[in-house]
PDB file of C-alpha atoms in Angstrom:
ATOM      1  CA  UNK Z   1      43.254   8.003  46.604  1.00 93.00           C
ATOM      2  CA  UNK Z   2      46.802   9.248  46.142  1.00 97.00           C
ATOM      3  CA  UNK Z   3      48.656   8.068  43.054  1.00 97.00           C
ATOM      4  CA  UNK Z   4      52.450   8.283  43.163  1.00 97.00           C
ATOM      5  CA  UNK Z   5      54.391   7.551  39.963  1.00 97.00           C
ATOM      6  CA  UNK Z   6      58.141   7.182  40.379  1.00 97.00           C
ATOM      7  CA  UNK Z   7      60.857   6.506  37.834  1.00 97.00           C
ATOM      8  CA  UNK Z   8      61.768   3.002  39.013  1.00 98.00           C
ATOM      9  CA  UNK Z   9      60.630   0.126  41.211  1.00 98.00           C
ATOM     10  CA  UNK Z  10      63.369   1.036  43.678  1.00 98.00           C
ATOM     11  CA  UNK Z  11      62.210   4.643  43.991  1.00 98.00           C
ATOM     12  CA  UNK Z  12      58.599   3.553  44.298  1.00 98.00           C
ATOM     13  CA  UNK Z  13      59.520   1.121  47.054  1.00 98.00           C
ATOM     14  CA  UNK Z  14      61.567   3.739  48.887  1.00 98.00           C
ATOM     15  CA  UNK Z  15      58.806   6.353  48.890  1.00 98.00           C
ATOM     16  CA  UNK Z  16      56.220   3.794  49.980  1.00 98.00           C
ATOM     17  CA  UNK Z  17      58.536   2.703  52.806  1.00 98.00           C
ATOM     18  CA  UNK Z  18      58.905   6.311  53.931  1.00 98.00           C
ATOM     19  CA  UNK Z  19      55.145   6.864  53.989  1.00 98.00           C
ATOM     20  CA  UNK Z  20      54.607   3.569  55.809  1.00 98.00           C
ATOM     21  CA  UNK Z  21      57.190   4.506  58.443  1.00 98.00           C
ATOM     22  CA  UNK Z  22      55.552   7.894  58.952  1.00 98.00           C
ATOM     23  CA  UNK Z  23      52.111   6.355  59.479  1.00 98.00           C
ATOM     24  CA  UNK Z  24      53.442   3.634  61.770  1.00 98.00           C
ATOM     25  CA  UNK Z  25      55.327   6.127  63.904  1.00 98.00           C
ATOM     26  CA  UNK Z  26      52.205   8.271  64.152  1.00 98.00           C
ATOM     27  CA  UNK Z  27      50.208   5.249  65.346  1.00 98.00           C
ATOM     28  CA  UNK Z  28      52.880   4.414  67.924  1.00 98.00           C
ATOM     29  CA  UNK Z  29      52.885   8.008  69.124  1.00 98.00           C
ATOM     30  CA  UNK Z  30      49.119   7.959  69.644  1.00 97.00           C
ATOM     31  CA  UNK Z  31      48.492   4.376  70.779  1.00 97.00           C
ATOM     32  CA  UNK Z  32      51.846   3.122  72.019  1.00 98.00           C
ATOM     33  CA  UNK Z  33      51.795   0.344  69.404  1.00 98.00           C
ATOM     34  CA  UNK Z  34      51.092  -0.137  65.707  1.00 98.00           C
ATOM     35  CA  UNK Z  35      49.516  -3.035  63.828  1.00 98.00           C
ATOM     36  CA  UNK Z  36      50.511  -3.682  60.240  1.00 98.00           C
ATOM     37  CA  UNK Z  37      49.743  -6.106  57.405  1.00 98.00           C
ATOM     38  CA  UNK Z  38      52.399  -7.090  54.874  1.00 98.00           C
ATOM     39  CA  UNK Z  39      52.003  -8.605  51.442  1.00 96.00           C
ATOM     40  CA  UNK Z  40      54.524 -10.684  49.524  1.00 95.00           C
ATOM     41  CA  UNK Z  41      55.573 -11.456  45.948  1.00 92.00           C
ATOM     42  CA  UNK Z  42      58.123 -10.000  43.563  1.00 92.00           C
ATOM     43  CA  UNK Z  43      56.413  -6.589  43.597  1.00 95.00           C
ATOM     44  CA  UNK Z  44      57.362  -6.104  47.256  1.00 97.00           C
ATOM     45  CA  UNK Z  45      61.105  -6.782  46.963  1.00 97.00           C
ATOM     46  CA  UNK Z  46      62.262  -3.180  46.769  1.00 98.00           C
ATOM     47  CA  UNK Z  47      59.750  -1.932  49.311  1.00 98.00           C
ATOM     48  CA  UNK Z  48      60.856  -4.438  51.949  1.00 98.00           C
ATOM     49  CA  UNK Z  49      64.543  -3.741  51.331  1.00 98.00           C
ATOM     50  CA  UNK Z  50      63.902  -0.109  52.259  1.00 98.00           C
ATOM     51  CA  UNK Z  51      61.217  -0.751  54.866  1.00 98.00           C
ATOM     52  CA  UNK Z  52      63.448  -2.774  57.198  1.00 98.00           C
ATOM     53  CA  UNK Z  53      65.908   0.144  57.267  1.00 98.00           C
ATOM     54  CA  UNK Z  54      63.332   2.726  58.337  1.00 98.00           C
ATOM     55  CA  UNK Z  55      63.615   4.419  61.740  1.00 98.00           C
ATOM     56  CA  UNK Z  56      60.704   2.650  63.435  1.00 98.00           C
ATOM     57  CA  UNK Z  57      60.296   1.395  67.002  1.00 98.00           C
ATOM     58  CA  UNK Z  58      59.907  -2.166  65.744  1.00 98.00           C
ATOM     59  CA  UNK Z  59      59.452  -3.530  69.259  1.00 98.00           C
ATOM     60  CA  UNK Z  60      56.117  -1.726  69.307  1.00 98.00           C
ATOM     61  CA  UNK Z  61      54.906  -3.203  65.979  1.00 98.00           C
ATOM     62  CA  UNK Z  62      52.601  -6.197  65.561  1.00 98.00           C
ATOM     63  CA  UNK Z  63      52.563  -7.805  62.103  1.00 98.00           C
ATOM     64  CA  UNK Z  64      50.008  -9.859  60.192  1.00 98.00           C
ATOM     65  CA  UNK Z  65      50.303 -11.002  56.604  1.00 93.00           C
ATOM     66  CA  UNK Z  66      47.802 -11.400  53.840  1.00 96.00           C
ATOM     67  CA  UNK Z  67      47.779 -14.982  52.709  1.00 96.00           C
ATOM     68  CA  UNK Z  68      49.443 -18.369  52.406  1.00 96.00           C
ATOM     69  CA  UNK Z  69      48.970 -21.458  50.283  1.00 95.00           C
ATOM     70  CA  UNK Z  70      47.119 -24.419  51.729  1.00 96.00           C
ATOM     71  CA  UNK Z  71      49.352 -27.449  52.227  1.00 95.00           C
ATOM     72  CA  UNK Z  72      52.593 -25.851  51.002  1.00 93.00           C
ATOM     73  CA  UNK Z  73      55.617 -26.620  53.224  1.00 94.00           C
ATOM     74  CA  UNK Z  74      57.331 -23.575  54.695  1.00 94.00           C
ATOM     75  CA  UNK Z  75      60.621 -24.726  53.129  1.00 94.00           C
ATOM     76  CA  UNK Z  76      59.169 -24.382  49.604  1.00 93.00           C
ATOM     77  CA  UNK Z  77      60.474 -21.341  47.668  1.00 92.00           C
ATOM     78  CA  UNK Z  78      56.876 -20.130  47.158  1.00 92.00           C
ATOM     79  CA  UNK Z  79      56.025 -20.142  50.872  1.00 94.00           C
ATOM     80  CA  UNK Z  80      55.025 -16.684  52.080  1.00 96.00           C
ATOM     81  CA  UNK Z  81      56.090 -17.570  55.622  1.00 97.00           C
ATOM     82  CA  UNK Z  82      59.568 -18.289  54.276  1.00 97.00           C
ATOM     83  CA  UNK Z  83      59.461 -15.061  52.249  1.00 97.00           C
ATOM     84  CA  UNK Z  84      58.594 -12.887  55.242  1.00 98.00           C
ATOM     85  CA  UNK Z  85      61.058 -14.553  57.569  1.00 98.00           C
ATOM     86  CA  UNK Z  86      63.885 -13.997  55.098  1.00 97.00           C
ATOM     87  CA  UNK Z  87      62.968 -10.511  53.882  1.00 97.00           C
ATOM     88  CA  UNK Z  88      61.429  -8.970  56.987  1.00 98.00           C
ATOM     89  CA  UNK Z  89      61.496 -10.839  60.281  1.00 98.00           C
ATOM     90  CA  UNK Z  90      65.197 -11.658  60.280  1.00 98.00           C
ATOM     91  CA  UNK Z  91      65.980  -7.961  59.829  1.00 98.00           C
ATOM     92  CA  UNK Z  92      63.733  -6.370  62.474  1.00 98.00           C
ATOM     93  CA  UNK Z  93      62.636  -7.438  65.932  1.00 97.00           C
ATOM     94  CA  UNK Z  94      58.892  -6.838  66.010  1.00 98.00           C
ATOM     95  CA  UNK Z  95      56.797  -7.043  69.164  1.00 97.00           C
ATOM     96  CA  UNK Z  96      54.652  -9.854  67.798  1.00 97.00           C
ATOM     97  CA  UNK Z  97      53.867 -11.464  64.465  1.00 98.00           C
ATOM     98  CA  UNK Z  98      51.170 -13.743  63.110  1.00 97.00           C
ATOM     99  CA  UNK Z  99      52.131 -15.928  60.167  1.00 96.00           C
ATOM    100  CA  UNK Z 100      49.475 -17.841  58.257  1.00 96.00           C
ATOM    101  CA  UNK Z 101      50.115 -21.577  58.597  1.00 95.00           C
ATOM    102  CA  UNK Z 102      48.598 -23.390  55.647  1.00 95.00           C
ATOM    103  CA  UNK Z 103      49.927 -26.737  56.863  1.00 94.00           C
ATOM    104  CA  UNK Z 104      48.149 -26.808  60.196  1.00 83.00           C
ATOM    105  CA  UNK Z 105      44.578 -27.584  61.196  1.00 94.00           C
ATOM    106  CA  UNK Z 106      42.898 -25.029  58.963  1.00 96.00           C
ATOM    107  CA  UNK Z 107      39.879 -24.416  61.189  1.00 96.00           C
ATOM    108  CA  UNK Z 108      42.137 -23.783  64.177  1.00 96.00           C
ATOM    109  CA  UNK Z 109      44.429 -21.550  62.105  1.00 96.00           C
ATOM    110  CA  UNK Z 110      41.485 -19.475  60.875  1.00 97.00           C
ATOM    111  CA  UNK Z 111      39.935 -19.202  64.333  1.00 97.00           C
ATOM    112  CA  UNK Z 112      43.207 -17.972  65.849  1.00 97.00           C
ATOM    113  CA  UNK Z 113      43.940 -15.473  63.079  1.00 97.00           C
ATOM    114  CA  UNK Z 114      40.405 -14.122  63.090  1.00 98.00           C
ATOM    115  CA  UNK Z 115      40.459 -13.729  66.845  1.00 98.00           C
ATOM    116  CA  UNK Z 116      43.804 -11.935  66.911  1.00 98.00           C
ATOM    117  CA  UNK Z 117      43.222  -9.552  64.014  1.00 98.00           C
ATOM    118  CA  UNK Z 118      39.860  -8.586  65.494  1.00 97.00           C
ATOM    119  CA  UNK Z 119      41.373  -7.304  68.724  1.00 97.00           C
ATOM    120  CA  UNK Z 120      42.256  -3.850  67.336  1.00 97.00           C
ATOM    121  CA  UNK Z 121      42.312  -1.981  64.016  1.00 97.00           C
ATOM    122  CA  UNK Z 122      45.132  -2.370  61.526  1.00 98.00           C
ATOM    123  CA  UNK Z 123      47.002   0.926  61.221  1.00 98.00           C
ATOM    124  CA  UNK Z 124      48.862   0.302  57.949  1.00 98.00           C
ATOM    125  CA  UNK Z 125      48.146  -2.444  55.413  1.00 98.00           C
ATOM    126  CA  UNK Z 126      50.497  -3.090  52.499  1.00 98.00           C
ATOM    127  CA  UNK Z 127      48.247  -4.545  49.823  1.00 98.00           C
ATOM    128  CA  UNK Z 128      49.675  -5.575  46.471  1.00 97.00           C
ATOM    129  CA  UNK Z 129      47.683  -5.929  43.259  1.00 97.00           C
ATOM    130  CA  UNK Z 130      47.924  -9.069  41.142  1.00 95.00           C
ATOM    131  CA  UNK Z 131      48.147  -9.343  37.394  1.00 94.00           C
ATOM    132  CA  UNK Z 132      44.424 -10.184  37.320  1.00 95.00           C
ATOM    133  CA  UNK Z 133      43.808  -7.289  39.749  1.00 97.00           C
ATOM    134  CA  UNK Z 134      43.391  -9.581  42.743  1.00 97.00           C
ATOM    135  CA  UNK Z 135      44.005  -8.212  46.234  1.00 98.00           C
ATOM    136  CA  UNK Z 136      45.352 -10.768  48.674  1.00 97.00           C
ATOM    137  CA  UNK Z 137      44.090 -13.975  47.031  1.00 96.00           C
ATOM    138  CA  UNK Z 138      40.647 -12.569  46.286  1.00 96.00           C
ATOM    139  CA  UNK Z 139      40.539 -13.479  42.608  1.00 96.00           C
ATOM    140  CA  UNK Z 140      37.831 -12.213  40.252  1.00 96.00           C
ATOM    141  CA  UNK Z 141      34.933 -12.370  40.694  1.00 97.00           C
ATOM    142  CA  UNK Z 142      35.790 -11.328  44.243  1.00 97.00           C
ATOM    143  CA  UNK Z 143      33.396 -11.452  47.173  1.00 97.00           C
ATOM    144  CA  UNK Z 144      33.195  -7.872  48.446  1.00 98.00           C
ATOM    145  CA  UNK Z 145      30.693  -8.721  51.195  1.00 97.00           C
ATOM    146  CA  UNK Z 146      32.194 -11.669  53.113  1.00 96.00           C
ATOM    147  CA  UNK Z 147      33.038 -10.283  56.551  1.00 93.00           C
ATOM    148  CA  UNK Z 148      35.237 -13.155  57.760  1.00 96.00           C
ATOM    149  CA  UNK Z 149      38.719 -11.691  58.347  1.00 98.00           C
ATOM    150  CA  UNK Z 150      40.549 -14.720  56.913  1.00 98.00           C
ATOM    151  CA  UNK Z 151      39.066 -17.505  54.806  1.00 97.00           C
ATOM    152  CA  UNK Z 152      39.974 -20.330  52.427  1.00 97.00           C
ATOM    153  CA  UNK Z 153      39.743 -19.471  48.725  1.00 97.00           C
ATOM    154  CA  UNK Z 154      40.210 -21.311  45.430  1.00 94.00           C
ATOM    155  CA  UNK Z 155      42.929 -19.918  43.173  1.00 92.00           C
ATOM    156  CA  UNK Z 156      42.204 -19.156  39.529  1.00 88.00           C
ATOM    157  CA  UNK Z 157      44.511 -20.376  36.753  1.00 87.00           C
ATOM    158  CA  UNK Z 158      45.387 -16.748  35.978  1.00 88.00           C
ATOM    159  CA  UNK Z 159      46.532 -16.224  39.537  1.00 89.00           C
ATOM    160  CA  UNK Z 160      48.492 -19.473  39.506  1.00 86.00           C
ATOM    161  CA  UNK Z 161      50.187 -18.522  36.232  1.00 85.00           C
ATOM    162  CA  UNK Z 162      51.462 -15.342  37.870  1.00 84.00           C
ATOM    163  CA  UNK Z 163      53.224 -17.479  40.481  1.00 85.00           C
ATOM    164  CA  UNK Z 164      54.815 -19.522  37.692  1.00 85.00           C
ATOM    165  CA  UNK Z 165      55.767 -16.389  35.763  1.00 85.00           C
ATOM    166  CA  UNK Z 166      57.476 -14.900  38.806  1.00 84.00           C
ATOM    167  CA  UNK Z 167      59.451 -18.101  39.305  1.00 84.00           C
ATOM    168  CA  UNK Z 168      57.906 -19.290  42.567  1.00 83.00           C
ATOM    169  CA  UNK Z 169      56.671 -22.558  41.037  1.00 83.00           C
ATOM    170  CA  UNK Z 170      57.894 -24.466  37.983  1.00 84.00           C
ATOM    171  CA  UNK Z 171      54.518 -25.337  36.444  1.00 88.00           C
ATOM    172  CA  UNK Z 172      50.831 -24.553  36.874  1.00 86.00           C
ATOM    173  CA  UNK Z 173      50.334 -27.964  38.458  1.00 87.00           C
ATOM    174  CA  UNK Z 174      52.900 -27.124  41.136  1.00 86.00           C
ATOM    175  CA  UNK Z 175      50.874 -24.187  42.456  1.00 87.00           C
ATOM    176  CA  UNK Z 176      48.464 -25.164  45.250  1.00 88.00           C
ATOM    177  CA  UNK Z 177      44.790 -24.997  44.359  1.00 94.00           C
ATOM    178  CA  UNK Z 178      43.761 -23.176  47.531  1.00 96.00           C
ATOM    179  CA  UNK Z 179      45.042 -20.526  49.911  1.00 95.00           C
ATOM    180  CA  UNK Z 180      44.150 -18.867  53.179  1.00 97.00           C
ATOM    181  CA  UNK Z 181      43.454 -15.239  52.331  1.00 98.00           C
ATOM    182  CA  UNK Z 182      42.516 -12.062  54.102  1.00 98.00           C
ATOM    183  CA  UNK Z 183      39.073 -10.975  52.941  1.00 98.00           C
ATOM    184  CA  UNK Z 184      38.265  -7.777  51.072  1.00 98.00           C
ATOM    185  CA  UNK Z 185      36.199  -6.502  53.992  1.00 98.00           C
ATOM    186  CA  UNK Z 186      39.097  -7.000  56.405  1.00 98.00           C
ATOM    187  CA  UNK Z 187      41.469  -5.151  54.081  1.00 98.00           C
ATOM    188  CA  UNK Z 188      39.062  -2.223  53.884  1.00 98.00           C
ATOM    189  CA  UNK Z 189      38.922  -1.986  57.690  1.00 98.00           C
ATOM    190  CA  UNK Z 190      42.575  -0.896  57.756  1.00 98.00           C
ATOM    191  CA  UNK Z 191      43.095   2.747  58.703  1.00 98.00           C
ATOM    192  CA  UNK Z 192      45.627   3.261  55.905  1.00 98.00           C
ATOM    193  CA  UNK Z 193      46.277   1.144  52.819  1.00 98.00           C
ATOM    194  CA  UNK Z 194      49.444   1.390  50.728  1.00 98.00           C
ATOM    195  CA  UNK Z 195      49.813  -0.499  47.446  1.00 98.00           C
ATOM    196  CA  UNK Z 196      53.250  -0.842  45.864  1.00 98.00           C
ATOM    197  CA  UNK Z 197      52.751  -2.097  42.312  1.00 98.00           C
ATOM    198  CA  UNK Z 198      55.788  -1.818  40.019  1.00 98.00           C
ATOM    199  CA  UNK Z 199      56.769  -3.441  36.691  1.00 96.00           C
ATOM    200  CA  UNK Z 200      55.226  -3.903  33.279  1.00 96.00           C
ATOM    201  CA  UNK Z 201      53.407  -7.127  34.174  1.00 95.00           C
ATOM    202  CA  UNK Z 202      51.032  -5.083  36.356  1.00 97.00           C
ATOM    203  CA  UNK Z 203      50.303  -2.337  33.802  1.00 97.00           C
ATOM    204  CA  UNK Z 204      47.007  -3.807  32.572  1.00 97.00           C
ATOM    205  CA  UNK Z 205      45.716  -4.426  36.096  1.00 97.00           C
ATOM    206  CA  UNK Z 206      46.576  -0.857  37.079  1.00 98.00           C
ATOM    207  CA  UNK Z 207      44.839   0.678  34.072  1.00 97.00           C
ATOM    208  CA  UNK Z 208      41.762  -1.518  34.581  1.00 97.00           C
ATOM    209  CA  UNK Z 209      41.654  -0.555  38.254  1.00 98.00           C
ATOM    210  CA  UNK Z 210      41.856   3.163  37.627  1.00 97.00           C
ATOM    211  CA  UNK Z 211      39.575   3.505  34.605  1.00 96.00           C
ATOM    212  CA  UNK Z 212      36.697   1.309  35.796  1.00 97.00           C
ATOM    213  CA  UNK Z 213      34.106   1.672  38.513  1.00 97.00           C
ATOM    214  CA  UNK Z 214      34.009  -0.708  41.449  1.00 98.00           C
ATOM    215  CA  UNK Z 215      33.684  -4.165  39.925  1.00 98.00           C
ATOM    216  CA  UNK Z 216      33.988  -7.647  41.452  1.00 98.00           C
ATOM    217  CA  UNK Z 217      35.686  -8.737  38.232  1.00 98.00           C
ATOM    218  CA  UNK Z 218      38.448  -6.210  38.880  1.00 98.00           C
ATOM    219  CA  UNK Z 219      38.932  -6.688  42.630  1.00 98.00           C
ATOM    220  CA  UNK Z 220      41.434  -3.856  43.099  1.00 98.00           C
ATOM    221  CA  UNK Z 221      38.761  -1.319  42.109  1.00 98.00           C
ATOM    222  CA  UNK Z 222      37.284  -1.659  45.603  1.00 98.00           C
ATOM    223  CA  UNK Z 223      40.392   0.047  46.949  1.00 98.00           C
ATOM    224  CA  UNK Z 224      39.135   3.297  45.468  1.00 98.00           C
ATOM    225  CA  UNK Z 225      36.383   3.286  48.077  1.00 98.00           C
ATOM    226  CA  UNK Z 226      38.934   3.487  50.905  1.00 98.00           C
ATOM    227  CA  UNK Z 227      39.438   6.915  52.463  1.00 97.00           C
ATOM    228  CA  UNK Z 228      43.219   6.547  52.838  1.00 98.00           C
ATOM    229  CA  UNK Z 229      44.612   4.583  49.901  1.00 98.00           C
ATOM    230  CA  UNK Z 230      48.039   5.399  48.447  1.00 98.00           C
ATOM    231  CA  UNK Z 231      49.128   3.728  45.210  1.00 98.00           C
ATOM    232  CA  UNK Z 232      52.836   3.623  44.309  1.00 98.00           C
ATOM    233  CA  UNK Z 233      53.712   2.888  40.688  1.00 98.00           C
ATOM    234  CA  UNK Z 234      56.802   3.033  38.505  1.00 98.00           C
ATOM    235  CA  UNK Z 235      57.067   4.099  34.870  1.00 97.00           C
ATOM    236  CA  UNK Z 236      56.407   0.567  33.661  1.00 97.00           C
ATOM    237  CA  UNK Z 237      53.324  -0.253  35.717  1.00 98.00           C
ATOM    238  CA  UNK Z 238      51.827   3.165  34.925  1.00 97.00           C
ATOM    239  CA  UNK Z 239      52.598   2.997  31.186  1.00 96.00           C
ATOM    240  CA  UNK Z 240      49.067   2.115  30.034  1.00 95.00           C
ATOM    241  CA  UNK Z 241      47.559   4.795  32.264  1.00 90.00           C
ATOM    242  CA  UNK Z 242      49.387   7.404  30.218  1.00 71.00           C
ATOM    243  CA  UNK Z 243      47.958   5.927  27.016  1.00 70.00           C
ATOM    244  CA  UNK Z 244      44.449   5.822  28.461  1.00 64.00           C
ATOM    245  CA  UNK Z 245      44.622   9.419  29.697  1.00 57.00           C
TER     246      UNK Z 245
END
């Protein structure tokens, strides 16, 4: 585990983008292509702004993303497909991308995603951490053993309140009850994992992740078992770590 604490969310995002670009370019150099996973949410704003400007052979990059709500139209402000199209795909011309369609036939969507992601390892996975320490939509208590790459999960009220707090939905009732999520086991199969987690709202989740052992009730703790995990924080999200230390 490498912990990087920067002054601001912008600096944290920039340094994470630089490391991501380095790892992607190394994968392209070795394999001719690179496979990546992107996460969404307010915590990824600064990272993506810098990431799309990196010197990367984007036409050799294949992209997956972590999760999407079940039944939410793509036009909805909270749609992660909409988010990635606006903040990533319209800025770079990747070789191929796989968006999670929560409006389609869910069994067919899962079968296709699981088939495609299983074809080769993921080189770089950008995995955020939620306010309740969820990774993807694996809320506590998370299933660390399920080996399905993508699956349907129920969302906790704590998770849904984060979406309201970040302004994606107006009320708790507006947040869908379920989502398609990448599993913990699939995340851990990635060759490199980078987590960009800025802002004060994430401070408790970060402290709980770092001070505790691996615990299904703090899903992000499982990331500490990964051989190549880099965590990028800012002064706000790391504030409670200083107090704990």
